[in-house]
Coordinates of C-alpha atoms in Angstrom, one line a residue:
M89 CA 88.3 155.6 156.6
R90 CA 89.1 151.9 155.6
I91 CA 85.4 150.9 155.1
I92 CA 85.2 152.1 151.4
P93 CA 88.2 149.9 150.8
L94 CA 86.9 147.1 152.3
L95 CA 83.4 147.7 150.5
L96 CA 84.6 147.9 147.1
L97 CA 87.0 144.6 147.8
A98 CA 83.9 142.7 148.8
L99 CA 81.8 144.2 145.9
F100 CA 84.8 142.8 143.6
V101 CA 85.0 139.1 145.1
G102 CA 81.2 139.4 144.7
C103 CA 80.8 140.3 141.2
N104 CA 83.7 137.8 140.2
T105 CA 81.7 135.0 141.7
L106 CA 78.4 136.0 140.1
T107 CA 80.4 136.3 136.6
K108 CA 81.0 132.4 136.9
K109 CA 78.9 130.4 134.9
S110 CA 76.9 127.2 135.5
A111 CA 77.8 123.7 134.3
D112 CA 76.6 120.1 134.6
L113 CA 80.0 118.6 135.1
V114 CA 83.5 119.2 134.5
V115 CA 86.6 116.8 133.5
T116 CA 89.9 118.4 134.7
G117 CA 93.6 118.0 134.3
A118 CA 93.5 115.2 131.7
T119 CA 95.4 114.8 128.5
I120 CA 93.0 115.3 125.8
I121 CA 93.2 113.2 122.5
N122 CA 91.4 113.8 119.6
P123 CA 92.2 111.4 117.0
E124 CA 92.3 114.0 114.2
S125 CA 94.7 116.2 115.9
E126 CA 98.6 115.6 116.1
K127 CA 98.8 117.8 119.3
D128 CA 97.0 116.4 122.7
V129 CA 96.6 119.1 125.7
V130 CA 95.9 118.9 129.4
G131 CA 93.3 120.5 130.0
D132 CA 89.6 120.6 131.1
I133 CA 86.3 119.7 129.3
V134 CA 83.2 121.4 130.6
I135 CA 79.7 119.9 129.8
T136 CA 76.2 121.3 130.2
D137 CA 72.8 119.6 128.7
G138 CA 74.9 116.8 127.1
K139 CA 76.9 118.3 125.3
I140 CA 80.9 120.1 125.6
I141 CA 80.5 123.8 126.0
E142 CA 84.2 124.8 126.5
V143 CA 87.5 122.5 126.3
G144 CA 91.3 123.0 126.8
P145 CA 93.5 124.2 129.5
G146 CA 91.9 125.8 132.4
A147 CA 88.5 125.7 130.6
S148 CA 87.0 125.0 133.9
G149 CA 88.0 128.2 135.8
N150 CA 84.9 130.3 134.6
Y151 CA 81.9 127.3 135.6
E152 CA 80.8 126.4 138.8
A153 CA 80.0 122.7 137.9
T154 CA 77.4 120.5 139.6
K155 CA 79.9 117.6 139.3
T156 CA 83.9 117.6 139.2
I157 CA 86.1 114.4 137.9
E158 CA 89.6 115.4 138.2
A159 CA 91.4 113.4 136.1
G160 CA 95.0 114.6 136.3
G161 CA 97.1 112.0 135.3
K162 CA 94.1 110.1 133.1
F163 CA 93.7 110.3 129.3
V164 CA 90.5 111.2 127.4
I165 CA 89.4 110.0 124.3
P166 CA 86.1 110.4 122.2
G167 CA 83.4 107.8 123.0
L168 CA 83.8 105.3 120.5
A169 CA 81.6 103.8 117.8
D170 CA 80.9 100.1 116.8
M171 CA 79.4 100.6 113.3
H172 CA 78.6 96.7 112.6
S173 CA 76.5 95.4 115.4
H174 CA 73.7 92.8 116.1
F175 CA 71.5 91.5 118.9
G176 CA 71.9 87.8 119.8
N177 CA 74.8 86.0 120.2
M178 CA 74.3 82.4 118.1
I179 CA 73.5 80.7 121.7
I180 CA 70.9 82.1 122.8
P181 CA 67.0 80.3 122.0
G182 CA 66.0 81.9 118.5
D183 CA 63.5 84.2 120.1
A184 CA 65.1 85.6 123.3
D185 CA 65.9 88.9 123.6
D186 CA 69.4 89.9 124.7
S187 CA 69.0 93.7 123.5
K188 CA 69.1 95.0 127.1
L189 CA 71.9 92.7 127.8
V190 CA 74.1 93.9 124.6
L191 CA 73.3 97.8 124.8
A192 CA 74.6 97.6 128.6
R193 CA 77.4 95.8 127.6
H194 CA 78.5 98.4 124.8
L195 CA 78.0 100.9 127.4
Y196 CA 80.2 99.2 130.1
F197 CA 82.9 99.2 127.4
G198 CA 82.9 102.6 126.3
N199 CA 80.7 102.1 123.2
T200 CA 78.7 105.3 123.2
T201 CA 77.6 104.8 119.8
I202 CA 76.6 101.6 117.6
L203 CA 75.0 101.3 114.3
N204 CA 72.6 98.3 114.2
L205 CA 72.6 96.1 111.0
G206 CA 69.3 95.0 111.2
S207 CA 67.8 91.1 111.6
H208 CA 67.2 90.0 115.4
K209 CA 65.2 92.0 117.2
A210 CA 66.1 94.8 114.9
W211 CA 62.6 95.5 112.7
I212 CA 61.6 99.2 112.5
G213 CA 59.2 99.2 115.5
A214 CA 61.8 97.2 117.8
I215 CA 64.5 99.9 117.2
D216 CA 61.8 102.6 117.8
G217 CA 60.8 101.0 121.2
M218 CA 64.5 101.2 122.2
R219 CA 65.0 104.1 121.5
D220 CA 62.0 105.4 123.3
A221 CA 63.4 103.6 126.6
L222 CA 66.5 105.0 126.3
K223 CA 65.5 108.5 125.9
K224 CA 63.4 107.9 128.8
G225 CA 65.8 106.6 130.8
K226 CA 64.4 103.0 131.0
L227 CA 66.8 101.3 129.2
Q228 CA 70.8 102.0 129.1
G229 CA 73.2 101.9 126.5
P230 CA 74.7 103.9 123.6
R231 CA 73.3 105.8 121.0
L232 CA 71.4 104.0 118.5
L233 CA 72.0 104.2 115.1
A234 CA 70.1 101.2 112.9
T235 CA 69.2 100.7 109.6
G236 CA 65.6 98.9 110.5
S237 CA 66.0 95.9 108.0
L238 CA 68.7 93.7 106.4
I239 CA 67.9 93.4 102.8
T240 CA 68.9 90.0 101.2
M241 CA 67.3 87.7 98.5
P242 CA 65.1 84.7 99.1
G243 CA 66.9 81.7 100.0
S244 CA 70.5 83.9 100.6
H245 CA 72.6 84.7 103.8
P246 CA 71.4 84.9 106.6
V247 CA 68.0 83.7 105.8
S248 CA 69.0 80.1 104.8
T249 CA 72.5 79.8 106.2
I250 CA 72.7 80.6 110.1
Y251 CA 69.0 81.0 110.5
S252 CA 67.5 77.9 112.3
P253 CA 65.5 75.2 110.7
E254 CA 62.4 76.5 112.6
L255 CA 62.9 80.1 111.8
Q256 CA 63.1 78.9 108.3
K257 CA 59.9 77.1 108.1
K258 CA 58.2 80.1 109.6
I259 CA 59.6 82.6 106.7
A260 CA 58.9 80.0 104.1
E261 CA 55.3 80.2 105.4
V262 CA 55.4 84.0 105.1
I263 CA 56.8 83.9 101.5
S264 CA 54.2 81.5 100.8
N265 CA 51.4 83.9 102.4
H266 CA 52.6 87.1 100.9
G267 CA 51.7 86.6 97.1
G268 CA 52.6 89.1 94.1
D269 CA 55.3 91.5 93.8
G270 CA 57.3 93.9 96.6
P271 CA 59.4 93.5 99.5
I272 CA 58.9 90.9 102.0
D273 CA 59.3 92.2 105.5
L274 CA 60.0 89.2 107.8
A275 CA 59.3 91.5 110.9
P276 CA 58.5 90.4 113.8
L277 CA 60.7 87.4 112.8
R278 CA 63.4 89.3 112.0
G279 CA 64.4 92.6 111.0
T280 CA 65.1 91.2 107.5
T281 CA 63.4 92.1 104.4
L282 CA 63.5 89.9 101.5
V283 CA 63.8 91.5 97.9
R284 CA 63.8 89.7 93.8
N285 CA 64.9 92.5 91.6
A286 CA 65.6 95.9 91.6
D287 CA 62.1 97.3 91.8
E288 CA 61.7 95.8 94.6
L289 CA 64.8 96.5 96.4
S290 CA 64.3 100.5 95.7
K291 CA 61.2 100.3 97.7
E292 CA 62.5 98.9 100.8
V293 CA 65.4 101.4 100.3
A294 CA 62.9 104.2 100.1
R295 CA 60.5 102.7 103.1
V296 CA 63.6 102.5 105.6
G297 CA 65.0 105.7 104.5
K298 CA 61.7 107.5 105.0
W299 CA 61.5 105.8 108.4
G300 CA 65.0 107.6 109.2
A301 CA 67.6 104.9 108.6
D302 CA 70.9 106.0 109.4
A303 CA 72.4 103.2 106.5
V304 CA 71.1 100.8 104.7
K305 CA 72.7 97.0 104.5
I306 CA 72.3 94.7 101.5
T307 CA 73.4 91.3 101.3
V308 CA 75.0 90.8 98.4
E309 CA 77.0 87.1 98.5
S310 CA 76.2 84.0 97.3
G311 CA 78.2 82.2 100.6
P312 CA 79.3 82.7 103.3
D313 CA 81.7 79.8 102.0
E314 CA 81.3 77.4 104.9
F315 CA 77.8 77.1 103.7
G316 CA 78.5 76.5 100.2
D317 CA 78.8 79.5 97.4
D318 CA 75.5 78.7 95.5
H319 CA 72.8 81.1 97.0
P320 CA 71.2 83.9 95.1
Q321 CA 74.0 86.7 94.8
M322 CA 72.3 90.3 94.2
S323 CA 72.7 91.5 90.6
P324 CA 74.6 94.6 89.6
E325 CA 71.5 96.2 88.8
M326 CA 70.3 95.8 92.6
I327 CA 73.3 97.0 94.0
A328 CA 73.2 100.2 91.6
A329 CA 69.2 100.2 92.3
S330 CA 69.8 100.7 95.9
A331 CA 72.9 103.2 95.6
D332 CA 70.4 105.5 93.6
E333 CA 67.3 105.1 95.9
A334 CA 69.7 105.6 98.9
K335 CA 71.1 109.0 97.5
K336 CA 67.6 110.4 97.8
F337 CA 68.2 109.9 101.4
E338 CA 71.6 110.6 102.0
I339 CA 72.7 107.7 103.6
P340 CA 75.2 105.2 103.0
V341 CA 74.7 101.6 101.4
L342 CA 76.9 99.1 102.9
C343 CA 77.5 95.4 101.5
H344 CA 77.6 92.5 103.3
I345 CA 80.5 90.7 101.2
S346 CA 83.0 87.8 101.8
S347 CA 84.7 87.6 98.3
L348 CA 86.6 89.3 96.0
D349 CA 84.2 89.4 93.2
E350 CA 81.3 90.6 95.4
L351 CA 83.5 93.4 96.4
E352 CA 84.3 94.3 92.9
A353 CA 80.6 94.4 91.9
C354 CA 79.6 96.8 95.0
L355 CA 82.6 98.8 94.2
K356 CA 81.6 99.3 90.4
N357 CA 77.6 99.7 90.7
G358 CA 77.8 102.9 93.6
A359 CA 78.0 101.4 97.1
T360 CA 79.4 103.4 99.9
G361 CA 81.4 100.7 101.1
V362 CA 81.4 96.6 102.8
V363 CA 80.6 95.6 106.2
H364 CA 83.4 92.5 105.9
A365 CA 86.7 92.9 104.6
V366 CA 87.6 89.8 101.9
T367 CA 89.2 87.1 103.4
S368 CA 91.3 85.2 100.7
E369 CA 94.5 83.0 100.9
K370 CA 95.2 84.3 97.2
P371 CA 96.9 87.9 96.7
L372 CA 94.4 90.6 96.2
P373 CA 95.3 92.6 92.9
E374 CA 97.6 95.3 93.1
D375 CA 95.6 98.4 92.2
L376 CA 92.5 97.4 94.3
E377 CA 93.2 99.7 97.3
L378 CA 93.7 102.8 95.0
R379 CA 90.3 102.1 93.0
M380 CA 88.5 101.4 96.2
I381 CA 89.9 105.0 97.4
K382 CA 89.1 106.3 94.0
A383 CA 85.6 105.6 94.4
G384 CA 85.5 106.8 97.9
F385 CA 84.6 103.3 99.2
V386 CA 84.7 102.7 102.6
V387 CA 85.6 99.6 105.0
I388 CA 84.4 98.1 107.9
P389 CA 86.7 95.0 108.3
T390 CA 85.3 93.3 111.2
A391 CA 88.7 91.6 111.0
A392 CA 88.9 90.8 114.7
M393 CA 85.9 88.7 114.3
F394 CA 88.1 86.7 111.5
D395 CA 91.4 87.0 113.6
G396 CA 89.0 86.0 116.8
W397 CA 87.6 82.9 115.6
K398 CA 91.0 81.1 115.2
R399 CA 92.2 82.9 118.7
Y400 CA 89.4 81.6 121.1
A401 CA 89.2 78.5 119.4
A402 CA 93.1 77.6 120.4
D403 CA 93.1 79.3 123.7
E404 CA 90.2 78.7 126.1
S405 CA 91.6 81.2 128.7
L406 CA 91.0 84.1 126.9
L407 CA 87.4 83.6 128.1
E408 CA 88.9 84.3 131.3
Q409 CA 90.6 87.8 130.8
V410 CA 90.3 90.4 132.9
A411 CA 88.5 92.8 131.0
L412 CA 85.4 90.1 130.6
K413 CA 85.2 88.7 134.0
P414 CA 82.4 91.2 135.1
V415 CA 80.6 90.4 131.6
L416 CA 80.7 86.6 130.8
S417 CA 78.2 84.5 132.2
D418 CA 79.3 80.5 133.5
Q419 CA 76.9 79.4 130.6
E420 CA 78.7 81.7 127.6
K421 CA 82.2 80.2 129.0
K422 CA 81.0 77.0 129.0
I423 CA 79.1 77.2 125.6
F424 CA 82.1 79.2 124.0
G425 CA 85.0 77.4 125.9
S426 CA 83.3 73.9 124.5
E427 CA 84.9 70.9 122.3
R428 CA 82.3 71.8 119.7
M429 CA 82.8 75.0 119.6
R430 CA 86.4 75.5 119.2
D431 CA 86.7 72.7 116.7
Q432 CA 84.0 74.8 114.9
F433 CA 86.1 77.8 114.4
K434 CA 90.0 76.2 114.7
S435 CA 91.9 77.5 112.1
D436 CA 94.5 75.8 109.3
E437 CA 96.9 76.9 107.3
S438 CA 94.6 78.9 104.7
W439 CA 93.2 80.7 107.3
D440 CA 96.3 81.8 108.9
K441 CA 97.0 83.0 105.3
A442 CA 93.9 84.7 104.7
L443 CA 94.3 87.1 107.9
V444 CA 97.7 87.6 107.0
I445 CA 97.1 88.7 103.7
L446 CA 94.2 90.7 105.1
G447 CA 96.1 92.7 107.4
K448 CA 98.5 94.0 104.9
H449 CA 95.3 94.9 102.5
L450 CA 94.2 97.4 105.3
K451 CA 97.8 99.4 105.9
K452 CA 98.0 99.7 102.3
F453 CA 94.5 100.9 101.9
H454 CA 94.9 103.2 105.0
E455 CA 98.4 104.2 104.2
A456 CA 97.1 105.4 100.3
G457 CA 94.5 107.3 102.0
G458 CA 91.4 105.0 102.7
T459 CA 88.9 105.1 105.2
I460 CA 88.4 102.4 107.6
V461 CA 85.8 102.4 109.6
A462 CA 85.5 99.8 113.1
G463 CA 82.7 97.5 113.3
T464 CA 82.7 93.8 115.0
D465 CA 79.5 92.1 113.6
T466 CA 78.5 91.6 117.0
G467 CA 76.2 88.7 117.6
N468 CA 78.6 86.3 116.0
P469 CA 80.5 83.7 118.5
Y470 CA 83.4 85.1 120.4
R471 CA 82.3 88.7 119.6
F472 CA 81.2 89.7 122.7
A473 CA 79.3 93.2 122.8
G474 CA 81.6 96.3 123.7
F475 CA 84.7 94.3 124.5
A476 CA 84.9 93.3 120.5
L477 CA 85.5 96.6 119.5
H478 CA 88.5 97.0 121.7
E479 CA 89.9 93.9 119.6
E480 CA 89.3 95.5 116.4
I481 CA 90.8 98.4 117.1
A482 CA 94.0 96.5 118.6
F483 CA 94.1 94.2 115.3
Y484 CA 94.4 97.5 113.1
V485 CA 97.4 98.4 115.5
K486 CA 99.1 94.7 115.0
S487 CA 98.4 95.4 111.4
G488 CA 100.7 98.6 111.3
I489 CA 98.3 101.5 111.7
A490 CA 99.4 103.9 114.2
P491 CA 96.9 104.0 117.3
R492 CA 95.6 107.5 116.7
D493 CA 94.7 106.5 113.4
A494 CA 93.1 103.3 114.8
L495 CA 91.2 105.4 117.2
A496 CA 90.1 107.6 114.3
T497 CA 88.4 104.3 112.6
A498 CA 86.1 104.3 115.9
T499 CA 85.2 107.6 116.4
T500 CA 85.8 110.4 113.8
N501 CA 85.7 108.1 110.7
A502 CA 82.3 106.6 111.9
A503 CA 80.7 109.7 112.4
K504 CA 81.3 111.0 109.0
L505 CA 80.4 107.6 107.3
V506 CA 76.4 108.3 108.3
G507 CA 76.9 112.0 108.1
Q508 CA 77.0 113.0 112.0
E509 CA 80.6 114.4 112.7
D510 CA 79.2 117.9 113.4
E511 CA 77.0 115.7 116.5
W512 CA 79.8 113.5 117.9
G513 CA 82.9 111.4 117.7
L514 CA 85.5 114.4 118.7
I515 CA 86.1 116.3 122.2
K516 CA 84.9 119.8 120.4
T517 CA 82.9 122.5 121.6
G518 CA 79.0 121.9 120.5
L519 CA 79.5 118.2 120.1
A520 CA 77.7 115.5 122.2
A521 CA 80.1 115.1 125.7
D522 CA 80.4 110.9 124.7
L523 CA 83.9 110.8 126.4
L524 CA 86.2 107.5 127.5
I525 CA 88.7 108.5 130.7
L526 CA 91.1 105.8 130.5
D527 CA 94.0 105.0 133.1
K528 CA 96.8 104.8 130.3
N529 CA 97.7 106.5 127.2
P530 CA 96.0 104.4 124.5
L531 CA 98.8 106.0 121.8
D532 CA 101.4 104.1 123.8
N533 CA 99.6 100.6 124.1
I534 CA 96.3 100.5 122.3
E535 CA 95.1 97.8 124.7
N536 CA 95.2 100.6 127.1
T537 CA 91.3 101.5 126.0
L538 CA 90.3 98.9 127.9
L539 CA 92.0 100.4 131.3
I540 CA 88.6 102.5 131.8
S541 CA 88.5 104.8 134.5
A542 CA 85.0 106.4 133.4
V543 CA 82.2 106.3 130.6
I544 CA 80.7 109.7 130.0
K545 CA 77.3 109.4 127.6
A546 CA 75.0 112.6 126.7
G547 CA 77.2 114.5 129.6
K548 CA 76.2 111.9 132.4
E549 CA 78.9 109.5 133.9
V550 CA 77.7 106.1 133.6
D551 CA 77.5 103.5 136.6
R552 CA 79.0 100.7 135.1
K553 CA 78.7 98.5 137.9
S554 CA 75.0 98.9 137.8
L555 CA 74.8 97.9 134.2
P556 CA 72.5 94.6 133.7
M557 CA 75.4 93.0 132.0
R558 CA 74.6 89.2 132.6

């Protein structure tokens, strides 16, 4: 008489097991921090085919996972995005390719998305090759967004400022051989295009737009000041032309600027935002932030770059930070710690004042409702790929922006800038499973973003120790 009940029990257990769905990866028991939410939850994240399929308390109960990461007591944030990055680091030989190293370092520090803004090793063909290698697993790195080219004017930045004399000579030959009208594509010397008027700028924006650029970068400035303020500056008509053409492809136009007049020109002529904040020892106009917000203007400040030059030049021991030990080579530490480099980037009273004004400007802009997007200008001295983004976010907090809002600059705000908020940037069902698992709460101390337990990119845990970072 007991056989039937036992059979029914066995049938029930068997059916219950069969109802469990399969998953590639589950992260269990972590505090889940979404920058756009004021309420964090302890729960699970279920991942299949590189996407989050369920998230919340007990979410993993209905799944049999190939791999489980038990994250009790840990904290999960969305993977970070550096929206102003380059290859090269100002110390490698001019034609050397450090893209593999740069991509690996970004990923090591939890940057699961980067926006490359052109120049070194970043022309369209090079970017296509890297993306293909990333897709096939032959290269390890973040989601690679790109402009396809940095657009500037002949004789302006960076061509006549930071490019080497040897490279400038080669570029002069390209210009001489070009002849006639039309944009001058410098590939493969650099992912840079020279334009001389509004018509040429429109054509170049159309070219990169048809290719699939995620953004357009135009160099508006006549400086930077340390190179003299006497280089050709893009006219308002050129800025407006780039903005008009970019609208056809629904991509943002980002202006490289360094002074207030350049920012005003971009603000008044339809650009989406700037890829550097203004650094000035003079007070900024009282109404500037509100005018920027009214225009929907975005700021990628690269504030920690300006601050970092001062800090690293003043304190050589910063090159020995624990987080940098697996990354920096002896050669890098020797060069960046040299007396020549430290003397070149040392601060002075006016620079210190400019940094204070910058911090106040960003806080005021943010509190009034402005959009800040994190970017580092990696490729510059002391901007170590991946690590620099953590310093950038920390600068915002130091300036008075709440840690949660600072995290948003490198997650949700970044995704919205390029119209990809439905693809990545949050820990949400249907979005990419790009995650950063931390040992301590970044909302308690923003520097805890460096206490990385695991990096998950496209649903797979990254073997951080195997990344080619030197």
